[in-house]
Amino acid sequence: MSHNSFGHLFRVTTFGESHGPALGCVVDGCPPRIPLTAADIQAELDRRKPGQSRFTTQRREPDEVRILSGVFEDERTGGQVTTGTPIALLIENVDQRSKDYGEIRDKYRPGHADFTYDIKYGVRDYRGGGRSSARETAARVAAGAIARKVVPGLLVRGALVQIGPHRIDRANWDWDEVGRNPFFCPDAKAAALFADYLDGVRKKGSSIGAVIEVVAEGVPAGLGAPIYAKVDSEIAAALMSINAVKGVEIGAGFGAAELTGEENADEIRLSNDGTPLFLSNHAGGILGGISTGQAIVARFAVKPTSSILTERRSVDRFGHDVDVQTKGRHDPCVGIRAVPVGEAMVACVVADQFLRHRGQVGQSSPWPFPRI
Amino acid sequence: MSHNSFGHLFRVTTFGESHGPALGCVVDGCPPRIPLTAADIQAELDRRKPGQSRFTTQRREPDEVRILSGVFEDERTGGQVTTGTPIALLIENVDQRSKDYGEIRDKYRPGHADFTYDIKYGVRDYRGGGRSSARETAARVAAGAIARKVVPGLLVRGALVQIGPHRIDRANWDWDEVGRNPFFCPDAKAAALFADYLDGVRKKGSSIGAVIEVVAEGVPAGLGAPIYAKVDSEIAAALMSINAVKGVEIGAGFGAAELTGEENADEIRLSNDGTPLFLSNHAGGILGGISTGQAIVARFAVKPTSSILTERRSVDRFGHDVDVQTKGRHDPCVGIRAVPVGEAMVACVVADQFLRHRGQVGQSSPWPFPRI
Amino acid sequence: MSHNSFGHLFRVTTFGESHGPALGCVVDGCPPRIPLTAADIQAELDRRKPGQSRFTTQRREPDEVRILSGVFEDERTGGQVTTGTPIALLIENVDQRSKDYGEIRDKYRPGHADFTYDIKYGVRDYRGGGRSSARETAARVAAGAIARKVVPGLLVRGALVQIGPHRIDRANWDWDEVGRNPFFCPDAKAAALFADYLDGVRKKGSSIGAVIEVVAEGVPAGLGAPIYAKVDSEIAAALMSINAVKGVEIGAGFGAAELTGEENADEIRLSNDGTPLFLSNHAGGILGGISTGQAIVARFAVKPTSSILTERRSVDRFGHDVDVQTKGRHDPCVGIRAVPVGEAMVACVVADQFLRHRGQVGQSSPWPFPRI
Amino acid sequence: MSHNSFGHLFRVTTFGESHGPALGCVVDGCPPRIPLTAADIQAELDRRKPGQSRFTTQRREPDEVRILSGVFEDERTGGQVTTGTPIALLIENVDQRSKDYGEIRDKYRPGHADFTYDIKYGVRDYRGGGRSSARETAARVAAGAIARKVVPGLLVRGALVQIGPHRIDRANWDWDEVGRNPFFCPDAKAAALFADYLDGVRKKGSSIGAVIEVVAEGVPAGLGAPIYAKVDSEIAAALMSINAVKGVEIGAGFGAAELTGEENADEIRLSNDGTPLFLSNHAGGILGGISTGQAIVARFAVKPTSSILTERRSVDRFGHDVDVQTKGRHDPCVGIRAVPVGEAMVACVVADQFLRHRGQVGQSSPWPFPRI
């Protein structure tokens, strides 16, 4: 019940501060006999790690992961598989330049958790934001790499769909493009625009917000745990728990407020093979908190980093008015690296719901339904 | 861990179907010695109950609540107080016209949980939506009435700020107005507009979406449980768990994606009494998942009801293409009655976080901070 | 996380005071499509209910249960089945003679929870022990009746094996005998002895302790959730949570302290059908927290009721030395009615572990093991 | 909810296999501003570590602990304090002689978890018992060292009170003696007897059971979370989760079955300072699941190690009858090193209950009680 864990049957507990010796997580509840190596996890971590383009922080962290437990050799293949016991993952911090943070030791950056951590705990590791740093999300991405393997056929992908005032053109959406630009942007034209725009932001020492979309395909119909652990409710919690996220929506999202019942209805027809086929997906793949079998579509909004060069008015921890300017190394748009983090969180929710569904219901009903 | 509960130290478990004998909840973890009578709870239920205007369903449910446990007399006053043991609340269903629902027994309404409940469970109480009915939210409102009393000085209020394409003018915001119109609308002019617009929707047998804003004042600074039970993360889960909700945002919300770091920074200055004063509230009262002491501001989007008179294409549970038209009695805009439900969920989250903070930390640090 | 619930995927929340209007529970997580009627539950409640012999309290409670939610008709049979939604059960209190309890309103019975509830909460429903009354166990028995149906082939039976200094002779063990005497005693000779002995205790207004044994057959091998939710760990918690229980043991239990490794080893040989056969069961059906497929055997010790006619020295809540004598109606040996309660708790643990195992592992490995 | 965690507000998650690279734990929910260094934890680990006498396994593990997160410098003292964020502890495995375990890779030791882990998971790290090894308890002891600091004034001590047929004489009880012999035995005479007896067991390559008593002093009255998280219920679960434990009792324990109500009643009188004084402690410091303020007294029985030199009949994982003999390095009486483990588990339960009580109730009521 303490609060550095998420999930129920697939349960992840993270630990670590930005400038402490290490960070990591324990993944508890992963089913046994799933092939898993450090390389599987490293591949996902490498997508999130900093310093890969001029658009993210220049901190150099290899983010190398070690598996400390929970895997063992498969005698037939010589490869490694999960054993059903907790999988501990460790990532050592390497490039901590703690001297950068002398300035913010006593002064509260407006919009940052410095202030609230001090209010709550009366002590904090101020170096690089300590526990409130986005470095914690490396552990999420590592856990997500395992979650992806739990649900057969699951494919979770994310994309940056807006930076500041600039949105992608959905007509240009190309998943292959996501891996080709430093923004995880599915629209090549928009990516070019993002680069120009973000260069301006970066040079001014400013920062900007963004919107990310995560799409999970291959989610079996029937997952979800009404009433208070609906798939959408858990995705909302998971995404909102990511640093700097201020909004989450599913399917039509806030746009649904402007729709009529006629417009919003996702009509259904039988497909040629006799299974139900939805003719649209305003629901974002979830009805009544339960997956429909369509793609789950979630979006989340990330605010601009509070670490900027321009001075802002604030107070210090001794009770004085001060002005704060943040030098250090920071992401001008934390939304970019939030893409793999959002994917990881959705993957973890789906994996957890999958295991819970299998536990409570055994398996979904066949369709058409000879009810009972 | 099963999923009809929410909260941790202040924990609510709800039960009941729309057309079963009763619904209700068990509130576990309420601190002892808090004055509580059925009338306190009834007052909140009466704000949510149906049939109070032509803009909500005409089902007549008195929604009378009985307290079955967890309270006892205060010998000094003769009034009732909580005892620290679980408080069970019961609301009997009275006006069930189950015959209305013959049509939807076999046919899946597009956009409704009929389909997914059948997929998941292979059986469902189809009458009035069964467990997926918004009637379940009566239990939430009842629990919320208790939650409101747990945190001294807490004031949680909600308002309808958008119906379909029509938004309120924030310059007209008047909390007193909220109780004067059938929409919980804080803008008298907008309320008149809403009435006209919704009459049109209702007469067509159509439905429309809406946006609700909930504001919690008097939340002490320091509440929140990083990393995975941040106040905003839990509010997101709580609001997204309400029927028909498709989006949740905190403070600037999705608008934060378009802000620069300079714009988004909530600057701080010392007030005359030496306490820190935020000069804006883009954060919506939460930084790093922890309350700042400012008002918590959350908004959520509600989709249009899927029960409409216009025929929509669908399938039935035997595997045939069908057309569905929903007669019964329904809310043309479920967003209206979602206002007290949203308030209740936010109150429950704050009460729970308050107890957890008191448990883990004891009490917040004084400010200014002689850190350690 | 609040504490009137137990279980994870099969989760039971109880409520109610001895002399309040009602008690009951919500069973959340029961799989769908399991036949369930009130009569199924009533049968178990009738085994526990008071006033069935001169050896239990003379309070007359019909303990009639109503199912408020979570079941629906099976169209093929017309019978009722579970729907996967929470099952709320209600038992109204009928025979409250609250005047009996004036005496203990202010004075603390030695050995009773009166004192600690007042210390903890500062207020309590003193009538009949309020929430700390063994009446709460009716709700457990009701929940257990559902749990029994969750695991195919599960048979959970309990027996009284010791009252005060008198133990049964295990050579006489006859399950059929359990239903023939008022003690749930499997040894007809011992039952006669118990009757004589307990008449003496009862006439003196005294009380006496007891030991109960619960045996669960048909538990599939492989259930259990190492490390902190081992089957034995959860059974220990479940049984120790029953009123007046002071000890729990599994298999050889405390006797294992006197055994050598050679004696304690449950040797294994292949049976004729090729499955492993244990030649003894010191383990009580559990190794490393995981079920072996043998019968699970648990015993628990119940202390004598603290409500006795003999005066005992105590204090009152105003800070005075007093002498306390308890008149009211009480069980001279609460261990008797604890038999069906113990069964219910074990059934709930097994059901919950069954669902969790199915969730995490899917299904157990076949044996012999082509490991991986 | 997955199962390598225990506790709620003070929550411990352990990981690691006997012969993997490392084991450890994450302690989540520790209050901030508590002085804590690795040396504090090391002192407890050193009490548990193997190879300290001829009566425990000769495996040489330094069990050196590293704190990876959750602490920071106290600017006033230069010492370290907790920050309220998760405390990750790491202990690397050093002395793994995996070749010792070739024999038990395929054969199931009777009485060992080899069999059930294979049944459950279909794969296991067989080296040294893998996850089911008592090495996991090092992580518990480390967590317990932190728990001890959470409750002001708490003193938790344990002692070995029985080995095989030999029990201590309680008249000789001397806590100081516990640190002077290799058995944690509080009776010097018994310790000498234990040494002789255990030498015999050891030389035969046999093993023997034991009983441990844990006494927690300084537990505030009022802790405990009825109904299903009573202090005794949680202690029972915590102790039963330790490897090889088969029974748990509180206060008079199984002996209470033989007591009358008169004998079992812990009478109360006012002490000179006006507080209530219990005249005996059959209750073991807990009434109705809530602490009375007396010492909490718990005992647990540990079975003999299943790893013995004498051949036992068993089967292998290919489905053959085999005979098993375990060579490797093992404790002839695992009960000895279970003493600090039992202490740690009780300390963790008390710390967790302390935080939960503070959360739900704020603080206990003063006594005498102006009720309400």
Tab-separated table of N, CA, C and O in Angstrom, chain C residues 134-205:
chain	number	residue	atom	x	y	z
C	134	ALA	N	-18.361	-11.973	18.496
C	134	ALA	CA	-18.234	-13.102	17.574
C	134	ALA	C	-19.402	-13.166	16.588
C	134	ALA	O	-19.388	-13.976	15.666
C	135	ARG	N	-20.401	-12.295	16.771
C	135	ARG	CA	-21.454	-12.268	15.751
C	135	ARG	C	-20.897	-11.914	14.385
C	135	ARG	O	-21.443	-12.321	13.356
C	136	GLU	N	-19.831	-11.164	14.353
C	136	GLU	CA	-19.199	-10.808	13.074
C	136	GLU	C	-18.868	-12.048	12.264
C	136	GLU	O	-18.833	-12.000	11.023
C	137	THR	N	-18.616	-13.168	12.933
C	137	THR	CA	-18.199	-14.366	12.204
C	137	THR	C	-19.326	-14.964	11.358
C	137	THR	O	-19.056	-15.800	10.489
C	138	ALA	N	-20.558	-14.547	11.601
C	138	ALA	CA	-21.632	-15.002	10.702
C	138	ALA	C	-21.332	-14.566	9.277
C	138	ALA	O	-21.533	-15.326	8.318
C	139	ALA	N	-20.829	-13.346	9.153
C	139	ALA	CA	-20.514	-12.844	7.810
C	139	ALA	C	-19.393	-13.674	7.172
C	139	ALA	O	-19.394	-13.912	5.961
C	140	ARG	N	-18.469	-14.139	7.991
C	140	ARG	CA	-17.380	-14.953	7.448
C	140	ARG	C	-17.908	-16.295	6.932
C	140	ARG	O	-17.480	-16.789	5.890
C	141	VAL	N	-18.812	-16.870	7.725
C	141	VAL	CA	-19.367	-18.156	7.321
C	141	VAL	C	-20.144	-18.011	6.012
C	141	VAL	O	-20.075	-18.867	5.127
C	142	ALA	N	-20.857	-16.899	5.891
C	142	ALA	CA	-21.609	-16.647	4.658
C	142	ALA	C	-20.657	-16.542	3.468
C	142	ALA	O	-20.879	-17.143	2.410
C	143	ALA	N	-19.588	-15.793	3.664
C	143	ALA	CA	-18.601	-15.653	2.577
C	143	ALA	C	-17.955	-16.995	2.256
C	143	ALA	O	-17.719	-17.337	1.086
C	144	GLY	N	-17.685	-17.751	3.302
C	144	GLY	CA	-17.068	-19.052	3.102
C	144	GLY	C	-17.938	-19.980	2.281
C	144	GLY	O	-17.436	-20.821	1.513
C	145	ALA	N	-19.246	-19.853	2.431
C	145	ALA	CA	-20.154	-20.692	1.648
C	145	ALA	C	-19.969	-20.439	0.156
C	145	ALA	O	-20.116	-21.352	-0.669
C	146	ILE	N	-19.644	-19.208	-0.189
C	146	ILE	CA	-19.382	-18.886	-1.592
C	146	ILE	C	-17.999	-19.402	-1.998
C	146	ILE	O	-17.832	-19.996	-3.065
C	147	ALA	N	-17.033	-19.199	-1.120
C	147	ALA	CA	-15.658	-19.637	-1.417
C	147	ALA	C	-15.601	-21.126	-1.739
C	147	ALA	O	-14.867	-21.568	-2.624
C	148	ARG	N	-16.381	-21.903	-1.008
C	148	ARG	CA	-16.381	-23.351	-1.220
C	148	ARG	C	-16.729	-23.720	-2.654
C	148	ARG	O	-16.361	-24.803	-3.137
C	149	LYS	N	-17.503	-22.850	-3.327
C	149	LYS	CA	-17.944	-23.181	-4.675
C	149	LYS	C	-16.964	-22.732	-5.756
C	149	LYS	O	-17.140	-23.044	-6.937
C	150	VAL	N	-15.965	-21.997	-5.353
C	150	VAL	CA	-15.051	-21.417	-6.337
C	150	VAL	C	-14.030	-22.434	-6.841
C	150	VAL	O	-13.623	-22.398	-7.999
C	151	VAL	N	-13.624	-23.337	-5.957
C	151	VAL	CA	-12.586	-24.305	-6.320
C	151	VAL	C	-13.240	-25.661	-6.573
C	151	VAL	O	-13.747	-26.284	-5.646
C	152	PRO	N	-13.233	-26.118	-7.814
C	152	PRO	CA	-13.892	-27.393	-8.115
C	152	PRO	C	-13.302	-28.528	-7.283
C	152	PRO	O	-12.072	-28.671	-7.202
C	153	GLY	N	-14.151	-29.293	-6.626
C	153	GLY	CA	-13.680	-30.456	-5.891
C	153	GLY	C	-13.192	-30.164	-4.479
C	153	GLY	O	-12.775	-31.081	-3.763
C	154	LEU	N	-13.272	-28.911	-4.078
C	154	LEU	CA	-12.793	-28.556	-2.737
C	154	LEU	C	-13.771	-29.044	-1.660
C	154	LEU	O	-14.981	-28.863	-1.780
C	155	LEU	N	-13.228	-29.651	-0.606
C	155	LEU	CA	-14.041	-30.082	0.535
C	155	LEU	C	-13.338	-29.639	1.807
C	155	LEU	O	-12.228	-30.109	2.105
C	156	VAL	N	-13.957	-28.726	2.524
C	156	VAL	CA	-13.340	-28.203	3.746
C	156	VAL	C	-14.208	-28.594	4.936
C	156	VAL	O	-15.394	-28.257	4.982
C	157	ARG	N	-13.626	-29.334	5.862
C	157	ARG	CA	-14.378	-29.787	7.033
C	157	ARG	C	-13.605	-29.487	8.305
C	157	ARG	O	-12.369	-29.515	8.305
C	158	GLY	N	-14.323	-29.212	9.374
C	158	GLY	CA	-13.665	-28.924	10.645
C	158	GLY	C	-14.222	-29.798	11.750
C	158	GLY	O	-15.301	-30.381	11.624
C	159	ALA	N	-13.458	-29.877	12.829
C	159	ALA	CA	-13.882	-30.695	13.955
C	159	ALA	C	-13.269	-30.151	15.232
C	159	ALA	O	-12.161	-29.602	15.216
C	160	LEU	N	-14.014	-30.297	16.319
C	160	LEU	CA	-13.486	-29.919	17.633
C	160	LEU	C	-12.679	-31.103	18.146
C	160	LEU	O	-13.212	-32.209	18.291
C	161	VAL	N	-11.406	-30.870	18.438
C	161	VAL	CA	-10.561	-31.997	18.835
C	161	VAL	C	-10.120	-31.923	20.303
C	161	VAL	O	-9.511	-32.857	20.813
C	162	GLN	N	-10.428	-30.822	20.958
C	162	GLN	CA	-10.056	-30.683	22.364
C	162	GLN	C	-10.947	-29.641	23.040
C	162	GLN	O	-11.216	-28.583	22.468
C	163	ILE	N	-11.442	-29.996	24.228
C	163	ILE	CA	-12.093	-28.997	25.085
C	163	ILE	C	-11.382	-29.077	26.417
C	163	ILE	O	-11.338	-30.142	27.035
C	164	GLY	N	-10.843	-27.958	26.878
C	164	GLY	CA	-10.118	-27.969	28.147
C	164	GLY	C	-9.097	-29.089	28.131
C	164	GLY	O	-8.306	-29.222	27.182
C	165	PRO	N	-9.079	-29.918	29.131
C	165	PRO	CA	-8.052	-30.967	29.196
C	165	PRO	C	-8.394	-32.207	28.368
C	165	PRO	O	-7.584	-33.128	28.272
C	166	HIS	N	-9.578	-32.251	27.762
C	166	HIS	CA	-10.043	-33.459	27.098
C	166	HIS	C	-9.815	-33.417	25.587
C	166	HIS	O	-10.292	-32.520	24.918
C	167	ARG	N	-9.092	-34.410	25.080
C	167	ARG	CA	-8.811	-34.488	23.652
C	167	ARG	C	-9.514	-35.698	23.049
C	167	ARG	O	-9.744	-36.683	23.741
C	168	ILE	N	-9.786	-35.608	21.786
C	168	ILE	CA	-10.373	-36.763	21.125
C	168	ILE	C	-9.305	-37.843	20.959
C	168	ILE	O	-8.110	-37.559	21.050
C	169	ASP	N	-9.778	-39.058	20.706
C	169	ASP	CA	-8.884	-40.150	20.314
C	169	ASP	C	-8.925	-40.220	18.781
C	169	ASP	O	-9.972	-40.508	18.188
C	170	ARG	N	-7.781	-39.930	18.155
C	170	ARG	CA	-7.771	-39.848	16.693
C	170	ARG	C	-8.116	-41.184	16.037
C	170	ARG	O	-8.555	-41.207	14.874
C	171	ALA	N	-7.935	-42.261	16.771
C	171	ALA	CA	-8.290	-43.575	16.227
C	171	ALA	C	-9.800	-43.681	15.996
C	171	ALA	O	-10.268	-44.477	15.179
C	172	ASN	N	-10.549	-42.868	16.725
C	172	ASN	CA	-12.017	-42.908	16.581
C	172	ASN	C	-12.553	-41.931	15.533
C	172	ASN	O	-13.769	-41.778	15.404
C	173	TRP	N	-11.660	-41.217	14.871
C	173	TRP	CA	-12.113	-40.125	13.975
C	173	TRP	C	-13.138	-40.628	12.958
C	173	TRP	O	-12.867	-41.529	12.194
C	174	ASP	N	-14.284	-39.987	12.938
C	174	ASP	CA	-15.355	-40.329	11.997
C	174	ASP	C	-16.033	-39.026	11.563
C	174	ASP	O	-16.732	-38.390	12.355
C	175	TRP	N	-15.814	-38.652	10.316
C	175	TRP	CA	-16.370	-37.371	9.860
C	175	TRP	C	-17.891	-37.345	10.012
C	175	TRP	O	-18.482	-36.284	10.246
C	176	ASP	N	-18.520	-38.495	9.832
C	176	ASP	CA	-19.985	-38.509	9.927
C	176	ASP	C	-20.470	-38.147	11.322
C	176	ASP	O	-21.554	-37.595	11.502
C	177	GLU	N	-19.632	-38.497	12.306
C	177	GLU	CA	-20.009	-38.213	13.681
C	177	GLU	C	-20.110	-36.704	13.960
C	177	GLU	O	-20.869	-36.255	14.825
C	178	VAL	N	-19.359	-35.937	13.202
C	178	VAL	CA	-19.299	-34.484	13.433
C	178	VAL	C	-20.682	-33.839	13.407
C	178	VAL	O	-20.979	-32.931	14.184
C	179	GLY	N	-21.534	-34.334	12.519
C	179	GLY	CA	-22.865	-33.756	12.404
C	179	GLY	C	-23.871	-34.297	13.414
C	179	GLY	O	-25.006	-33.824	13.483
C	180	ARG	N	-23.456	-35.259	14.218
C	180	ARG	CA	-24.403	-35.917	15.110
C	180	ARG	C	-24.378	-35.412	16.542
C	180	ARG	O	-25.227	-35.783	17.341
C	181	ASN	N	-23.370	-34.632	16.877
C	181	ASN	CA	-23.314	-34.112	18.249
C	181	ASN	C	-23.187	-32.594	18.229
C	181	ASN	O	-22.811	-32.022	17.198
C	182	PRO	N	-23.488	-31.938	19.314
C	182	PRO	CA	-23.509	-30.471	19.302
C	182	PRO	C	-22.121	-29.851	19.367
C	182	PRO	O	-22.019	-28.637	19.538
C	183	PHE	N	-21.086	-30.650	19.257
C	183	PHE	CA	-19.721	-30.135	19.409
C	183	PHE	C	-18.917	-30.189	18.117
C	183	PHE	O	-17.759	-29.801	18.113
C	184	PHE	N	-19.468	-30.641	17.043
C	184	PHE	CA	-18.708	-30.904	15.828
C	184	PHE	C	-17.536	-31.822	16.167
C	184	PHE	O	-16.414	-31.624	15.680
C	185	CYS	N	-17.785	-32.797	17.019
C	185	CYS	CA	-16.718	-33.675	17.491
C	185	CYS	C	-16.703	-34.967	16.668
C	185	CYS	O	-17.736	-35.621	16.501
C	186	PRO	N	-15.545	-35.369	16.133
C	186	PRO	CA	-15.490	-36.527	15.242
C	186	PRO	C	-15.373	-37.857	15.995
C	186	PRO	O	-15.278	-38.904	15.356
C	187	ASP	N	-15.384	-37.801	17.323
C	187	ASP	CA	-15.174	-38.999	18.139
C	187	ASP	C	-16.370	-39.097	19.076
C	187	ASP	O	-16.524	-38.290	20.006
C	188	ALA	N	-17.233	-40.070	18.842
C	188	ALA	CA	-18.494	-40.158	19.590
C	188	ALA	C	-18.246	-40.268	21.095
C	188	ALA	O	-18.960	-39.657	21.899
C	189	LYS	N	-17.239	-41.044	21.455
C	189	LYS	CA	-16.930	-41.181	22.889
C	189	LYS	C	-16.526	-39.853	23.496
C	189	LYS	O	-16.970	-39.465	24.574
C	190	ALA	N	-15.652	-39.164	22.802
C	190	ALA	CA	-15.205	-37.871	23.323
C	190	ALA	C	-16.374	-36.901	23.427
C	190	ALA	O	-16.458	-36.109	24.368
C	191	ALA	N	-17.294	-36.990	22.479
C	191	ALA	CA	-18.436	-36.076	22.498
C	191	ALA	C	-19.240	-36.234	23.781
C	191	ALA	O	-19.694	-35.253	24.390
C	192	ALA	N	-19.415	-37.471	24.186
C	192	ALA	CA	-20.133	-37.716	25.440
C	192	ALA	C	-19.379	-37.108	26.614
C	192	ALA	O	-19.962	-36.460	27.497
C	193	LEU	N	-18.087	-37.285	26.597
C	193	LEU	CA	-17.240	-36.717	27.641
C	193	LEU	C	-17.316	-35.194	27.634
C	193	LEU	O	-17.430	-34.547	28.675
C	194	PHE	N	-17.253	-34.619	26.446
C	194	PHE	CA	-17.330	-33.158	26.307
C	194	PHE	C	-18.641	-32.652	26.923
C	194	PHE	O	-18.667	-31.622	27.596
C	195	ALA	N	-19.727	-33.384	26.675
C	195	ALA	CA	-21.043	-32.948	27.164
C	195	ALA	C	-21.048	-32.875	28.685
C	195	ALA	O	-21.489	-31.884	29.284
C	196	ASP	N	-20.578	-33.915	29.306
C	196	ASP	CA	-20.501	-33.927	30.769
C	196	ASP	C	-19.653	-32.780	31.296
C	196	ASP	O	-20.046	-32.028	32.166
C	197	TYR	N	-18.477	-32.693	30.697
C	197	TYR	CA	-17.515	-31.697	31.171
C	197	TYR	C	-18.079	-30.287	31.014
C	197	TYR	O	-18.011	-29.453	31.910
C	198	LEU	N	-18.674	-30.049	29.856
C	198	LEU	CA	-19.137	-28.700	29.564
C	198	LEU	C	-20.383	-28.341	30.374
C	198	LEU	O	-20.601	-27.171	30.708
C	199	ASP	N	-21.189	-29.336	30.730
C	199	ASP	CA	-22.312	-29.058	31.625
C	199	ASP	C	-21.799	-28.480	32.939
C	199	ASP	O	-22.370	-27.530	33.483
C	200	GLY	N	-20.719	-29.050	33.417
C	200	GLY	CA	-20.124	-28.546	34.658
C	200	GLY	C	-19.660	-27.101	34.519
C	200	GLY	O	-19.927	-26.258	35.369
C	201	VAL	N	-18.982	-26.841	33.424
C	201	VAL	CA	-18.473	-25.487	33.172
C	201	VAL	C	-19.630	-24.494	33.099
C	201	VAL	O	-19.617	-23.432	33.724
C	202	ARG	N	-20.660	-24.888	32.364
C	202	ARG	CA	-21.802	-24.022	32.123
C	202	ARG	C	-22.532	-23.701	33.420
C	202	ARG	O	-22.900	-22.551	33.681
C	203	LYS	N	-22.721	-24.721	34.239
C	203	LYS	CA	-23.472	-24.508	35.479
C	203	LYS	C	-22.738	-23.584	36.443
C	203	LYS	O	-23.369	-22.856	37.208
C	204	LYS	N	-21.421	-23.615	36.370
C	204	LYS	CA	-20.643	-22.700	37.218
C	204	LYS	C	-20.585	-21.287	36.640
C	204	LYS	O	-19.996	-20.406	37.259
C	205	GLY	N	-21.160	-21.088	35.459
C	205	GLY	CA	-21.031	-19.772	34.816
C	205	GLY	C	-19.610	-19.506	34.384
C	205	GLY	O	-19.199	-18.359	34.227
